[in-house]
PDB file of C-alpha atoms in Angstrom:
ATOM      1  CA  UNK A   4      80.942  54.922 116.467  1.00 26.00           C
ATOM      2  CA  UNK A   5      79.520  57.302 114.149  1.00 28.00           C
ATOM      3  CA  UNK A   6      79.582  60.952 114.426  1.00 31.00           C
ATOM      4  CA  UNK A   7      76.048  63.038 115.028  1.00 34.00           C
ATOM      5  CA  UNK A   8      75.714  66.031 112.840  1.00 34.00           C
ATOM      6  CA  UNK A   9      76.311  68.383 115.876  1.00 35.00           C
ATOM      7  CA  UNK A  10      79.545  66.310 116.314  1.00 36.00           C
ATOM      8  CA  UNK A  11      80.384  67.692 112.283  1.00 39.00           C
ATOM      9  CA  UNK A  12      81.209  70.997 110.637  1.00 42.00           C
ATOM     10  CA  UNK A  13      81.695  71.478 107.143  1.00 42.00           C
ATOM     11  CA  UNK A  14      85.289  71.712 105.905  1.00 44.00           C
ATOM     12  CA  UNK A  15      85.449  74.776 104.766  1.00 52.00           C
ATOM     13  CA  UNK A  16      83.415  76.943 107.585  1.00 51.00           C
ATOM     14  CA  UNK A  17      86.228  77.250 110.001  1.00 52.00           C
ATOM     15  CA  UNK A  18      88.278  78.548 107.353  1.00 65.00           C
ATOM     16  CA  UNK A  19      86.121  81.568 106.203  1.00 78.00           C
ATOM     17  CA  UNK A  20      84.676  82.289 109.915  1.00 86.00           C
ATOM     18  CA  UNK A  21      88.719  82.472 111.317  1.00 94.00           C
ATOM     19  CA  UNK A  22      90.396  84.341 108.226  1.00 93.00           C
ATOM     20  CA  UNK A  23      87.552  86.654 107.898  1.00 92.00           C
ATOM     21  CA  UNK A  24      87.956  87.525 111.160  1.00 93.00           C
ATOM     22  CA  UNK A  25      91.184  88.488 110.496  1.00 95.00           C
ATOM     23  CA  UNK A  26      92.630  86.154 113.820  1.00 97.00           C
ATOM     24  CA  UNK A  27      94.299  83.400 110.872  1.00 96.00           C
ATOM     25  CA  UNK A  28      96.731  84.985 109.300  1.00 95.00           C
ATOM     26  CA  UNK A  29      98.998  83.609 106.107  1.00 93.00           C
ATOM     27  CA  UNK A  30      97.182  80.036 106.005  1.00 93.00           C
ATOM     28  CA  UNK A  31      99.358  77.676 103.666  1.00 93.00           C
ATOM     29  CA  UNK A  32      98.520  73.393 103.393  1.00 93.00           C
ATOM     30  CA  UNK A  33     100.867  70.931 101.588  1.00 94.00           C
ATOM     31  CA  UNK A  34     100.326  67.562 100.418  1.00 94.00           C
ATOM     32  CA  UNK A  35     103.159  65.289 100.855  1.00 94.00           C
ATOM     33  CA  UNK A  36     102.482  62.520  98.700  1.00 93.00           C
ATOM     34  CA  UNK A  37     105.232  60.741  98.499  1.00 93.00           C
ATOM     35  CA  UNK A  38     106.092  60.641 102.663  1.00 94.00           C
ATOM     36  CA  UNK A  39     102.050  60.417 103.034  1.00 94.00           C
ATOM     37  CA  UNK A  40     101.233  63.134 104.987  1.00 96.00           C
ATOM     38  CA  UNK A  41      99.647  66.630 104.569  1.00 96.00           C
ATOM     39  CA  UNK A  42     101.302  69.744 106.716  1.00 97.00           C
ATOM     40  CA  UNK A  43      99.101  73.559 107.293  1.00 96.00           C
ATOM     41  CA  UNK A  44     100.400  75.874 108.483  1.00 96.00           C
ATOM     42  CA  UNK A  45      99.470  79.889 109.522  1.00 96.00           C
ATOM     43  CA  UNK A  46     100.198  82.910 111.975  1.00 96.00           C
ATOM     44  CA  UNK A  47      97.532  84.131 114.325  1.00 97.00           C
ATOM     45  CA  UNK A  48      96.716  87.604 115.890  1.00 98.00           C
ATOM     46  CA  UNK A  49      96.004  86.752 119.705  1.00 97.00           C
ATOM     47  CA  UNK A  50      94.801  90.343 119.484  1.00 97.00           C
ATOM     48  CA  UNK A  51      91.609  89.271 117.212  1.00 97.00           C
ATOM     49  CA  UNK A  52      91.082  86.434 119.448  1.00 97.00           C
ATOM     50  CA  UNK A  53      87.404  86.673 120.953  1.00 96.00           C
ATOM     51  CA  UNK A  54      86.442  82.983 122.767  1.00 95.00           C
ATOM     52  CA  UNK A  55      82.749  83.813 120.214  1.00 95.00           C
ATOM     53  CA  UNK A  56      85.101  82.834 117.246  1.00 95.00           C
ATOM     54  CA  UNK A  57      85.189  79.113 118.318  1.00 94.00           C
ATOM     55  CA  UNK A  58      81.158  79.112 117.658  1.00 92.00           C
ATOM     56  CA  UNK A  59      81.210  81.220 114.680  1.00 91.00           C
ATOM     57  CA  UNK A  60      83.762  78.506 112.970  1.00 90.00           C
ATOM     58  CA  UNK A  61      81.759  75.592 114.760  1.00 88.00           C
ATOM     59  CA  UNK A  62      84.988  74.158 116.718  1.00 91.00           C
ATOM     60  CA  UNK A  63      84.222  72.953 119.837  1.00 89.00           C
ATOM     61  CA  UNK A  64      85.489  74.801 122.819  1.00 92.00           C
ATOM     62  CA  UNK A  65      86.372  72.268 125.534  1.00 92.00           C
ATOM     63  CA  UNK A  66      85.933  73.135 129.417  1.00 91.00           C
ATOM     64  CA  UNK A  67      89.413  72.842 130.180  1.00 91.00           C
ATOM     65  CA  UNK A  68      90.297  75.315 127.417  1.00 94.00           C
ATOM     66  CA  UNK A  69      87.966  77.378 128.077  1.00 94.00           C
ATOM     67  CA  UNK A  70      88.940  78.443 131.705  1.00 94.00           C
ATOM     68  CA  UNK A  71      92.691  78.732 130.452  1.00 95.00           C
ATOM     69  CA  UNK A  72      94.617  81.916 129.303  1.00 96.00           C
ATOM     70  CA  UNK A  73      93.828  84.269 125.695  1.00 96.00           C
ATOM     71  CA  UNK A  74      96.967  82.852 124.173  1.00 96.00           C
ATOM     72  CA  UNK A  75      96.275  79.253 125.277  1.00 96.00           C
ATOM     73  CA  UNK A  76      92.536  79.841 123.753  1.00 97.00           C
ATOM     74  CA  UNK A  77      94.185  81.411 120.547  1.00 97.00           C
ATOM     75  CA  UNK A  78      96.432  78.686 119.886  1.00 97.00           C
ATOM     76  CA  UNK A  79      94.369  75.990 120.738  1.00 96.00           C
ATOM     77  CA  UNK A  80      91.731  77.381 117.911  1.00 96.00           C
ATOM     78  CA  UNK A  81      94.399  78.125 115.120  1.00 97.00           C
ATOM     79  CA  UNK A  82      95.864  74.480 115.762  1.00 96.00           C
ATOM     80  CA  UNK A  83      92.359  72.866 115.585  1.00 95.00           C
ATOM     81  CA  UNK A  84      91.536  75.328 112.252  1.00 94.00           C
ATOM     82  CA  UNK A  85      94.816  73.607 110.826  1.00 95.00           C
ATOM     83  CA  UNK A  86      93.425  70.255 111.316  1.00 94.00           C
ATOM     84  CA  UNK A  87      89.902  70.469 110.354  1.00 91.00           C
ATOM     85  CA  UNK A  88      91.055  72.020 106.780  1.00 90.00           C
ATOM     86  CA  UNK A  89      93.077  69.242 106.744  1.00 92.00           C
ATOM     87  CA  UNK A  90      90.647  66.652 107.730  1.00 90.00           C
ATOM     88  CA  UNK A  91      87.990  68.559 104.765  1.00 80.00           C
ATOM     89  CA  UNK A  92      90.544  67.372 102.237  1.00 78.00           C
ATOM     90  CA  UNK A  93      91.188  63.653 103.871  1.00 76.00           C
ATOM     91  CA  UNK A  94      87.313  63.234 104.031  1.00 66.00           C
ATOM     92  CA  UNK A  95      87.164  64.776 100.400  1.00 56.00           C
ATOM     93  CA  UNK A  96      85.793  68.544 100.182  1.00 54.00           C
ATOM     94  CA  UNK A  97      82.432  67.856  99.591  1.00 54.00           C
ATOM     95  CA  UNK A  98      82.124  65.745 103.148  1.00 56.00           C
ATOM     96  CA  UNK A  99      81.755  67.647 106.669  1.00 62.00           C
ATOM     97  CA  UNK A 100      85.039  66.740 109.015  1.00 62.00           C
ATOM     98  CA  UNK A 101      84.418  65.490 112.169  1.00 70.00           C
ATOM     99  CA  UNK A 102      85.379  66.905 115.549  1.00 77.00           C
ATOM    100  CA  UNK A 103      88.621  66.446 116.873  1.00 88.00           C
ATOM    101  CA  UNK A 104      88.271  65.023 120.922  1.00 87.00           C
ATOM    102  CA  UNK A 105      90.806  66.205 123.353  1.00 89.00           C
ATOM    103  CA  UNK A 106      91.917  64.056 126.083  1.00 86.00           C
ATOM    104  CA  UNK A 107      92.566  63.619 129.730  1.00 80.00           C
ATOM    105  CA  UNK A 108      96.118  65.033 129.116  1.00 79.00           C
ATOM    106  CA  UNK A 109      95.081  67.679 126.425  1.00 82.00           C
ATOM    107  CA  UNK A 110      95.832  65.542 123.520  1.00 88.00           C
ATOM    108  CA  UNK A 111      93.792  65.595 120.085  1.00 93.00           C
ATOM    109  CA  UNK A 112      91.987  62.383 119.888  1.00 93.00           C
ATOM    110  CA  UNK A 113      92.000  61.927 115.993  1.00 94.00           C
ATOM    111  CA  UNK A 114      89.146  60.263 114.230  1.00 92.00           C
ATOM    112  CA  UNK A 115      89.449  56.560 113.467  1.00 91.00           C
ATOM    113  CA  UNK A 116      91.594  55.802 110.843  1.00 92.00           C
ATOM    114  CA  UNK A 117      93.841  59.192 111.302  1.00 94.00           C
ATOM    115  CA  UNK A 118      97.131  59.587 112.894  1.00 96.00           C
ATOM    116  CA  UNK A 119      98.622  63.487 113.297  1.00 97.00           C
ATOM    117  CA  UNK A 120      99.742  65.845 115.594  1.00 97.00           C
ATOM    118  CA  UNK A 121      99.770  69.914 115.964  1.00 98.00           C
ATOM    119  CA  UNK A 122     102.631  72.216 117.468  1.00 97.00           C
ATOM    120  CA  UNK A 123     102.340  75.849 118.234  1.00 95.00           C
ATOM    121  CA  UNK A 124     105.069  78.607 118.735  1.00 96.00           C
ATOM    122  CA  UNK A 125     104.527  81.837 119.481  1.00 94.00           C
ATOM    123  CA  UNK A 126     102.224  83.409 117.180  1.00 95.00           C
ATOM    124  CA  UNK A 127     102.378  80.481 114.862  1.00 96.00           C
ATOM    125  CA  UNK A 128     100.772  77.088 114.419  1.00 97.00           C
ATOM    126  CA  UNK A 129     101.295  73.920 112.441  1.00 97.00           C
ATOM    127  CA  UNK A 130      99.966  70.436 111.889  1.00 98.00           C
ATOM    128  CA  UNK A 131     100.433  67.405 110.052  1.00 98.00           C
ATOM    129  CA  UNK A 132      98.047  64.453 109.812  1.00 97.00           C
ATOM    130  CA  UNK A 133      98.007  61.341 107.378  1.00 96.00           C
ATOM    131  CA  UNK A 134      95.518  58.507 106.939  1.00 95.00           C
ATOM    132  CA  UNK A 135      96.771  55.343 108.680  1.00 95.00           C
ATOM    133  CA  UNK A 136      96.678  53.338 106.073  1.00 94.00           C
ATOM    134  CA  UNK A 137      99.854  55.249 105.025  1.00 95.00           C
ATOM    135  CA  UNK A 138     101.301  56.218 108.146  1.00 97.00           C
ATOM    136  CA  UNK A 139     101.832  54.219 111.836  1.00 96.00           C
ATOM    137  CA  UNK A 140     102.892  57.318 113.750  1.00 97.00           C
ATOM    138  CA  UNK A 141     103.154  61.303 113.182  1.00 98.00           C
ATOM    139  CA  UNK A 142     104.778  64.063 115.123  1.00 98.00           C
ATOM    140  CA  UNK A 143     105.470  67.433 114.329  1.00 98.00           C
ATOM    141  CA  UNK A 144     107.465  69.943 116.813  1.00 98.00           C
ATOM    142  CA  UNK A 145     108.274  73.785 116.644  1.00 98.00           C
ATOM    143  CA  UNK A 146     110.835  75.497 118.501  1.00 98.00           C
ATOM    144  CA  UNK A 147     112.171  79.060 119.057  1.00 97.00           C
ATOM    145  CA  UNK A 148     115.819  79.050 119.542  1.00 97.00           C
ATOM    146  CA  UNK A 149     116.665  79.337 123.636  1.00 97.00           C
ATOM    147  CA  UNK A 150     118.569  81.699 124.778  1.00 96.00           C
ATOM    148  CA  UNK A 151     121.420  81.148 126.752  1.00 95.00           C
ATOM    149  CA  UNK A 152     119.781  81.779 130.093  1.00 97.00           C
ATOM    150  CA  UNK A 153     117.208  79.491 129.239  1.00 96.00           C
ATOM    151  CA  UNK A 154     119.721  76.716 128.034  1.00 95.00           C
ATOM    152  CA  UNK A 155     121.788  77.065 131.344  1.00 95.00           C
ATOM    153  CA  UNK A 156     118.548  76.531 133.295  1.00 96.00           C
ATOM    154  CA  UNK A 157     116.944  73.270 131.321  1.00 95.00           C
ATOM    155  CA  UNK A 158     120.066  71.743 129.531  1.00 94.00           C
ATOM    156  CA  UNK A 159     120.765  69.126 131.725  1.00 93.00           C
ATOM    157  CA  UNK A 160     117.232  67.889 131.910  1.00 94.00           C
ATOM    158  CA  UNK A 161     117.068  67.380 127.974  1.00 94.00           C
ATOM    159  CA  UNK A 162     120.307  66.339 127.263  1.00 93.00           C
ATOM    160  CA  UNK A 163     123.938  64.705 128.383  1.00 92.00           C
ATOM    161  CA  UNK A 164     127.285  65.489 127.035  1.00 90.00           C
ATOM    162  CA  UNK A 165     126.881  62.705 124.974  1.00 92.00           C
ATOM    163  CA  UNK A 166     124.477  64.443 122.920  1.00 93.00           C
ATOM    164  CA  UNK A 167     126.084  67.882 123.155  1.00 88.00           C
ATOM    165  CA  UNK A 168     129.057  66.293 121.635  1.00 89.00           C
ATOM    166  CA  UNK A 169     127.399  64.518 118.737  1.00 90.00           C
ATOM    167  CA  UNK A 170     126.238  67.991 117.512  1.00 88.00           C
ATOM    168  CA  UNK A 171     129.571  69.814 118.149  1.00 84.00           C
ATOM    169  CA  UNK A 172     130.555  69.941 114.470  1.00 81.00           C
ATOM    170  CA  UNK A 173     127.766  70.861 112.584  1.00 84.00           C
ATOM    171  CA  UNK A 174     128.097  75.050 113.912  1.00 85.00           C
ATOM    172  CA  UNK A 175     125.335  74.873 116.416  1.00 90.00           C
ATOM    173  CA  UNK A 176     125.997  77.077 119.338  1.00 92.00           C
ATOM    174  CA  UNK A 177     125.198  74.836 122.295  1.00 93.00           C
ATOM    175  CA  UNK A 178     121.794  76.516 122.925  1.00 95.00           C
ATOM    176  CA  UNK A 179     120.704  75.822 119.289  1.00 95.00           C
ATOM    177  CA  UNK A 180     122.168  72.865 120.006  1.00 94.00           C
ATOM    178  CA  UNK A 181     119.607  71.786 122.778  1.00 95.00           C
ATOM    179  CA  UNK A 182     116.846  73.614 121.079  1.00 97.00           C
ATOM    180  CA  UNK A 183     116.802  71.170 118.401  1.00 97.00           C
ATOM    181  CA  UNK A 184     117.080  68.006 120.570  1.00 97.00           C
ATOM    182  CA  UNK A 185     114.414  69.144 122.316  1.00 97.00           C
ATOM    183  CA  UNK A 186     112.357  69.380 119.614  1.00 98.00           C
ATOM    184  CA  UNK A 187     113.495  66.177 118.179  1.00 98.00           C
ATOM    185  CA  UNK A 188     112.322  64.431 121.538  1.00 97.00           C
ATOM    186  CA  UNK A 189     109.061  66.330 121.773  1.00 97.00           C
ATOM    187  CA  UNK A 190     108.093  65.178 118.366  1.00 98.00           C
ATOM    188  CA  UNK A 191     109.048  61.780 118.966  1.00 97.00           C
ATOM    189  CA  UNK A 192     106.712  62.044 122.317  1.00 96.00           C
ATOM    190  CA  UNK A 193     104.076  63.315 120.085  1.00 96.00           C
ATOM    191  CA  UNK A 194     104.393  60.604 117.893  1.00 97.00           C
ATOM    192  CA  UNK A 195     104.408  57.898 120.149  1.00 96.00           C
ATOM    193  CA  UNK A 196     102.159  59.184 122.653  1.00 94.00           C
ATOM    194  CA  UNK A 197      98.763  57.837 121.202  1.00 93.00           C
ATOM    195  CA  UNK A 198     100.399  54.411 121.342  1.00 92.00           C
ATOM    196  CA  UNK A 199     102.182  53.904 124.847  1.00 92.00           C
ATOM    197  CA  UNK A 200      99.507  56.288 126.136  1.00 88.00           C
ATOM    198  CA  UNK A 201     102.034  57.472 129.117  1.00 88.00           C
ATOM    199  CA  UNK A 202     104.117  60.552 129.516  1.00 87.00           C
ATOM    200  CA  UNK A 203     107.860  59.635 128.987  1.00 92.00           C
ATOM    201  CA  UNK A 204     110.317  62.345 129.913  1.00 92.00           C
ATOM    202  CA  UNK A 205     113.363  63.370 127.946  1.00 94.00           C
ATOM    203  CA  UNK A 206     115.980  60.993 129.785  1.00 94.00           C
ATOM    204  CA  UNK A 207     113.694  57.866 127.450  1.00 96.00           C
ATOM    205  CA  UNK A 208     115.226  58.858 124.757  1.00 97.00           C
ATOM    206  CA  UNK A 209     118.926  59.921 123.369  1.00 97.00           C
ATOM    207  CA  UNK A 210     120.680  61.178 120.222  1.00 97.00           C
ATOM    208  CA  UNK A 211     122.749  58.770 118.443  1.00 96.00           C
ATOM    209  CA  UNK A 212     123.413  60.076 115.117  1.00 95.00           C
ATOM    210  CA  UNK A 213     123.107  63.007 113.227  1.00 95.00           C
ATOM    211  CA  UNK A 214     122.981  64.084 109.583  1.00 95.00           C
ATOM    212  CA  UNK A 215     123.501  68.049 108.664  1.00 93.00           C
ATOM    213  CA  UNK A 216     123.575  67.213 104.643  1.00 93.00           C
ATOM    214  CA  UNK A 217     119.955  65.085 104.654  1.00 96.00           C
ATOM    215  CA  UNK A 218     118.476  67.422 108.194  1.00 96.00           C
ATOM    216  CA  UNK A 219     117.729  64.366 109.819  1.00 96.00           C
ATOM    217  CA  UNK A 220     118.908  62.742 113.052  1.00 97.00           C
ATOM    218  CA  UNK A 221     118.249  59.496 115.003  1.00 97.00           C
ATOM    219  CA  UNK A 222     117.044  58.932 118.197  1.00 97.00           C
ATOM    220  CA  UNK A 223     117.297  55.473 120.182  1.00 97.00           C
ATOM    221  CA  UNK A 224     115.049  54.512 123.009  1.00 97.00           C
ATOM    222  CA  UNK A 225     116.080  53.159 126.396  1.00 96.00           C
ATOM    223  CA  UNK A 226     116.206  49.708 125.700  1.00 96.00           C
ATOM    224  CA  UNK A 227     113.742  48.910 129.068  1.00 96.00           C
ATOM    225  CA  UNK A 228     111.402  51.521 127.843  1.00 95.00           C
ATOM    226  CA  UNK A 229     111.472  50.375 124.399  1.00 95.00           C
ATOM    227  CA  UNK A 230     110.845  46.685 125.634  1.00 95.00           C
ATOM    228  CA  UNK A 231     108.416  47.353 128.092  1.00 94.00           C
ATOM    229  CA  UNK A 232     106.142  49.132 125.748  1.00 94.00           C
ATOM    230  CA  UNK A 233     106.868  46.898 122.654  1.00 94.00           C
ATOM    231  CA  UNK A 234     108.334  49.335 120.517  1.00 95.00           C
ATOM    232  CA  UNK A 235     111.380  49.691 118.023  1.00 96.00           C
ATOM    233  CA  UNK A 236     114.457  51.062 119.783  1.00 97.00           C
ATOM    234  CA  UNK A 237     115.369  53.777 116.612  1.00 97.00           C
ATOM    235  CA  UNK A 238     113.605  56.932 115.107  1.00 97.00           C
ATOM    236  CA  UNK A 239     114.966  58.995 112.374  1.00 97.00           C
ATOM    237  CA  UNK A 240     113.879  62.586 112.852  1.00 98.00           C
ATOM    238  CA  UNK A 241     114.074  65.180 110.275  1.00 98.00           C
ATOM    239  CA  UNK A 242     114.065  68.857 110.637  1.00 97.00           C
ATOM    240  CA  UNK A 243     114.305  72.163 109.337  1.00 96.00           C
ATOM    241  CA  UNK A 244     116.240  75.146 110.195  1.00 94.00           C
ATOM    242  CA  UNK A 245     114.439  78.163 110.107  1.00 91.00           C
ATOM    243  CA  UNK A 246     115.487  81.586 110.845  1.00 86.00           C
ATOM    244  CA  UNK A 247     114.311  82.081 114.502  1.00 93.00           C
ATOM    245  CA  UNK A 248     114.121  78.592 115.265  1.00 96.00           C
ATOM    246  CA  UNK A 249     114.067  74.997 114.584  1.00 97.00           C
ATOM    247  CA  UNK A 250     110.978  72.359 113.457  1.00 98.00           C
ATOM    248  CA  UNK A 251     110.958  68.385 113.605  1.00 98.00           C
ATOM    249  CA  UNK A 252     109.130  65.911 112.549  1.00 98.00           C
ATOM    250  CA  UNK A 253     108.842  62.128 113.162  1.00 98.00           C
ATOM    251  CA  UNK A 254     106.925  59.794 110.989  1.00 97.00           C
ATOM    252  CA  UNK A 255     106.640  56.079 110.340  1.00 96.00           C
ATOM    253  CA  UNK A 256     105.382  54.290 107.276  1.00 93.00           C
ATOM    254  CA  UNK A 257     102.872  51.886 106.993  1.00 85.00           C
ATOM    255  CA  UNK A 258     105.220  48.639 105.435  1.00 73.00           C
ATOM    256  CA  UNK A 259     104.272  47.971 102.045  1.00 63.00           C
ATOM    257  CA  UNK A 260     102.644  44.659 100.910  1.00 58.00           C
ATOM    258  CA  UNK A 261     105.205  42.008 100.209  1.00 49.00           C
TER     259      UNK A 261
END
């Protein structure tokens, strides 16, 4: 189906209308040619955050969104700034990028032919999306570390000793520990969401391997889940360690032509 020009907005307008404002903060985007992907990135100031700025940068503000919280507004709008700059440059600068639909569970509903995903943390907000002629699946996950109050209240719903023990030499404490399976998992979710189009809680998937030298790790699927949904069992997950906290990201390639 395609898009109406009120269902468009040129590439570049969110950008000027949000930094100008001065609620987008440090904006960077990356092209990742060689994994197929590009990744934005910026900070935003919930205190510059007025629910007019969505018009002004002509991204849709969605009911459900709109009767939520100032930081849920905030973050919503710097994650969907992210992906329409990065949508101008997939659809070529000089084209308008289309809307990006939310769905029935809050998820971006990418345009055809797009696969991606955004994450927010605190007062930042990232996104990575790729063309799917390049990429099958994309998910992208950022993470403060928890503290050790939170870890003793969640740990044992996002991981078993197992897990704990497969990341008890590389000098995690055991909340950073957690904090980066968890972000591992949510990425994965994020990545396989559009395809299994059910939620699919923590216990679905476990660490079986990980890698400090390359900052990657693999996850494995229950094997029913894995069946009943028709997917491969193994995901490699890489990451990056970051000062306060801990991103992931999980991406499959489109298999090249024999």
């Amino acid at each position: 189906m395609s898009l109406t020009p009120e269902q468009q907005v040129p590439a570049k307008t969110s950008a000027s209308a949000l930094v100008r404002s001065g609620f987008i903060l440090d904006s960077t985007c990356e092209h990742h040619d060689s994994a197929g992907f590009y990744q934005a990135g910026c900070r935003f100031d919930v205190d510059r955050y007025q629910p007019s700025l969505f018009a002004e940068a002509g991204i849709l503000l969605p009911a459900q969104i709109a009767r939520a919280v100032p930081q849920r507004q905030a973050e919503f709008l710097a994650g969907r700034y992210l992906a329409h700059s990065i949508l101008g440059e997939l659809h070529s600068p000089k084209r308008e990028a289309p809307h990006i639909g939310i769905g029935e569970r809050r998820d971006p509903l990418w345009p055809k032919g797009v696969v991606g995903s955004i994450t927010h943390c605190g007062n930042e907000a990232a996104c990575v999306l790729a063309s799917k002629t390049r990429l099958r699946y994309l998910g992208i996950d950022h993470e403060n570390w928890m503290t050790p109050s939170v870890y003793d209240e969640v740990a044992s719903s996002i991981l078993d000793a197992d897990e704990l023990t497969r990341l008890a030499d590389v000098h995690f404490s055991s909340a950073q520990a957690a904090t980066l399976i968890f972000s591992a998992k949510e990425s994965l979710f994020k990545a396989l969401y559009p395809t299994v189009q059910c939620y699919f809680g923590f216990e679905c998937a476990k660490l079986v391997s990980v890698d400090m030298g390359k900052r990657n790790l693999v996850l494995q699927l229950r094997e029913d889940f894995a069946r009943r949904c028709q997917l491969q069992r193994d995901y490699l997950v890489s990451f990056r360690v970051l000062s306060v906290g801990i991103e992931t990201l999980t991406l499959g390639r489109v298999a090249s032509p024999q």
